Amino acid sequence: MGKLINPATGELLREVSDTPLDGVAAAVRRARAAFEEWSGATPAERAKVMLRFADLLEEDAEELTRLEVTETGKPATVFRDGELPFAADNLRFFAGAARSLDGTGAGVLSSGYTSVLVRRPVGVVGSIAPWNFPLVMAVWKVGPALAAGNAVVIKPAPQTPGTTLRMAELFARAGAPEGLLQVVLGDAEVGEALVGDPGVDMVSVTGSTATGRAVMRGAAGSLKRVHLELGGKAPALVFGDADLAEMARGVAMGATYNTGQDCTAATRVYISREVYGEAVEALRATLEQVKVGDPWDPATDIGPLISAGHRDRVHGFVERSGASVLCGGAPRSGPGFYYPPTLIADARQDSEIVQGELFGPVLVALPFDGEDEAVRLANDTPYGLASSVWSTDVARALRVSHRLDVGVTWVNDHLPIASEAPHGGVKGSGFGKDMSQEAVQEYSVTRHLMIKHQAPEARDSFRPA
């Protein structure tokens, strides 16, 4: 039995029963049965259901907002006006992608034979979603998998199951086969059962790097395909010719959006020494203007952290850093799990606060001398998910961007994404792509059909006489 806590107040919302382990196996069996019908549907039939699904998400905005805000503490305006419409847009993109023929083709590749390449769904996908973006991340999991013709059993984070459960209800109402999208609830034990179930063909996870390692170990026994979107420690590189006011706005937004609980959040800002002092002051002044408060107040920029334990974890990073705290740096008193935007300076490159994924509204500023050092410092963590480069010199921005060992680099901004563009990392940030046509391909396999069409008396050209 899990207890759901409102992060903004610390009050108990409700209790939710975990799925028993035999219930996980039953959910996989139901998904397998539904897969047989869905995988045989035409692309147009699948797209029709997914388009209706997107419409229902938008029509249900009030209830989805209530669930997401009370369980995560994120500002209602951020979710209702930004994340929810984006989730619907993702689904509409994937509905179109379901009808794309990318990855298929036919041709004579060997004399006397016609080769046909087709993409087929993987089967039943076991998905594990995080608590920081419950609805959006669930859509990133189920959208491409369903578009490719798969069935999905998804486990939301135990702190935030509400919007995922509601999403499954809406998908059924959209006309999907019964059992095609299953939801199981619980902690790591339930996740392990899902990953290890022999009826699951692929596992897709968004979570910490440690979770990714555990999932890979669990999937190895049956050689399941694995898709991992894991942690990040995104650097922002600020060169001397950057627009510092624009940089301060963009990096502060990148560091504090969703209270910093974002794997692509700007966490390290490396600044050319010639403008270091001025840039740090601009960041400090901007971060102090970020409004922390009630998620239902339209003026609120960021809400609380997800839990008391996570708030204490974030503060522990700050306390142990031994560096200069230029603003923030202490939990807010009163109800809820609030932590202010915090700017740190004078930290060591090899320190925990620079190297570890903190997952809170904390930004660390460090100086650099020259492009080579900037790139070296930026790449010097176990992670490789996102980064940004701030410069008015286009050639420099491109040159530096190509040297960064990450999945995405923004130039003169930090965080924007689009349904058409792939999202994913390298190194300790995992592998595989969310969003875009590439995501649909992640959830499918290419098959080769080779059909002999030469006359019976013709000799195989590749065989000796």
XYZ file of C-alpha atoms in Angstrom, residues 172-352:
181
model
C -9.613 2.692 -23.637
C -12.311 5.272 -24.380
C -10.488 6.191 -27.576
C -11.334 2.759 -28.987
C -8.212 0.734 -28.217
C -8.482 -3.043 -27.880
C -9.177 -4.110 -24.307
C -5.954 -4.717 -22.376
C -3.633 -3.025 -24.871
C -2.393 -0.473 -22.308
C -2.047 -1.902 -18.805
C -0.960 -0.050 -15.654
C 0.718 -1.755 -12.709
C 1.479 0.032 -9.439
C 4.198 -0.357 -6.866
C 7.831 0.086 -6.002
C 11.011 -1.596 -7.204
C 9.694 -5.109 -6.543
C 6.866 -4.581 -9.019
C 9.294 -3.064 -11.507
C 11.600 -6.061 -11.187
C 8.684 -8.413 -11.809
C 7.744 -6.485 -14.942
C 11.312 -6.425 -16.277
C 11.802 -10.125 -15.601
C 8.481 -11.381 -16.934
C 9.105 -13.783 -19.844
C 6.090 -12.353 -21.678
C 7.729 -8.916 -21.940
C 9.758 -8.471 -25.136
C 11.270 -5.036 -24.485
C 11.854 -2.785 -21.483
C 11.807 1.016 -21.659
C 12.826 3.056 -18.632
C 13.231 6.703 -17.723
C 14.977 7.066 -14.393
C 18.318 7.319 -12.653
C 21.489 5.767 -13.986
C 21.446 3.324 -11.064
C 17.936 2.248 -12.059
C 19.128 1.766 -15.634
C 21.903 -0.552 -14.509
C 19.466 -2.608 -12.428
C 17.066 -2.877 -15.363
C 19.830 -4.039 -17.695
C 20.785 -6.749 -15.226
C 17.158 -7.850 -14.935
C 16.639 -7.895 -18.700
C 19.876 -9.724 -19.467
C 18.580 -13.165 -18.495
C 16.105 -13.250 -21.385
C 18.051 -10.853 -23.665
C 15.253 -8.332 -23.810
C 15.696 -5.203 -25.879
C 16.333 -2.252 -23.525
C 15.665 1.482 -24.008
C 17.085 3.786 -21.327
C 16.691 7.534 -20.784
C 18.669 8.173 -17.633
C 20.294 10.903 -15.580
C 21.996 14.078 -16.685
C 24.305 16.839 -15.515
C 23.860 19.401 -18.268
C 26.542 22.080 -18.697
C 25.959 25.569 -20.075
C 29.032 27.124 -21.688
C 29.087 30.928 -21.660
C 31.635 32.680 -23.871
C 32.808 36.254 -23.545
C 30.722 37.530 -26.447
C 27.431 36.115 -25.116
C 24.438 38.329 -24.379
C 24.693 38.013 -20.597
C 21.176 39.251 -19.835
C 19.678 36.738 -22.245
C 21.990 34.052 -20.897
C 20.949 34.736 -17.313
C 17.273 34.399 -18.230
C 17.796 31.214 -20.237
C 20.147 29.442 -17.841
C 18.045 30.386 -14.803
C 14.980 28.944 -16.532
C 16.956 25.854 -17.495
C 18.155 25.395 -13.916
C 14.822 25.918 -12.150
C 12.087 24.637 -14.490
C 10.128 21.931 -12.641
C 12.176 22.941 -9.567
C 15.278 21.561 -11.257
C 13.807 18.058 -11.292
C 14.651 17.540 -14.936
C 17.420 15.349 -16.346
C 18.228 18.051 -18.939
C 18.295 20.885 -16.362
C 21.206 23.317 -16.511
C 23.231 22.298 -13.469
C 26.757 23.518 -14.302
C 27.466 26.875 -15.916
C 31.022 27.319 -17.201
C 31.815 30.975 -17.871
C 34.723 32.548 -19.734
C 36.940 34.110 -17.097
C 36.836 37.520 -18.759
C 33.103 37.880 -17.977
C 32.851 35.507 -15.031
C 32.060 38.084 -12.344
C 29.501 39.944 -14.440
C 27.802 36.745 -15.569
C 27.611 35.300 -12.052
C 26.034 38.495 -10.772
C 23.459 38.422 -13.595
C 22.599 34.817 -12.720
C 22.305 35.578 -9.011
C 19.975 38.523 -9.626
C 17.812 36.493 -12.016
C 17.554 33.457 -9.751
C 16.475 35.657 -6.851
C 13.530 36.838 -8.964
C 12.164 33.310 -9.477
C 8.908 33.028 -7.518
C 8.629 29.915 -5.362
C 5.148 29.232 -4.035
C 1.702 27.690 -4.156
C 1.302 25.564 -7.305
C -2.230 26.933 -7.815
C -1.082 30.576 -7.772
C -0.741 31.769 -11.402
C 2.227 33.914 -10.387
C 4.250 30.932 -9.150
C 7.276 29.958 -11.234
C 8.308 26.813 -9.352
C 6.723 24.661 -6.685
C 8.168 22.259 -4.108
C 10.455 19.291 -4.529
C 8.740 15.905 -4.707
C 9.278 14.806 -1.101
C 10.865 15.644 2.214
C 13.517 13.008 1.602
C 14.419 14.485 -1.747
C 14.545 18.001 -0.309
C 16.979 16.765 2.331
C 19.047 15.039 -0.341
C 19.321 18.246 -2.372
C 20.278 20.250 0.695
C 22.872 17.631 1.588
C 24.646 18.239 -1.712
C 24.751 21.966 -0.975
C 25.976 21.529 2.613
C 28.711 19.073 1.652
C 29.970 21.201 -1.241
C 32.051 23.511 0.954
C 31.613 26.135 -1.758
C 30.257 29.682 -1.707
C 26.461 29.944 -1.671
C 25.535 33.164 -3.491
C 21.762 32.823 -3.124
C 19.323 30.275 -1.711
C 20.971 27.305 -0.075
C 18.478 26.439 2.684
C 15.048 24.752 2.793
C 12.101 27.086 3.170
C 10.344 26.893 6.539
C 6.674 26.001 6.755
C 4.583 23.268 5.172
C 5.626 21.605 1.939
C 8.979 20.534 0.549
C 10.204 23.831 -0.877
C 13.780 24.652 -1.800
C 14.821 28.021 -3.279
C 16.842 28.568 -6.446
C 20.464 28.288 -5.355
C 23.669 29.514 -6.961
C 27.013 27.989 -5.939
C 30.500 29.295 -6.797
C 34.064 28.165 -6.057
C 33.273 24.442 -6.186
C 35.947 22.004 -7.343
C 35.467 20.272 -10.695
C 35.869 16.877 -9.024
C 33.424 17.652 -6.194
C 30.161 15.811 -5.643
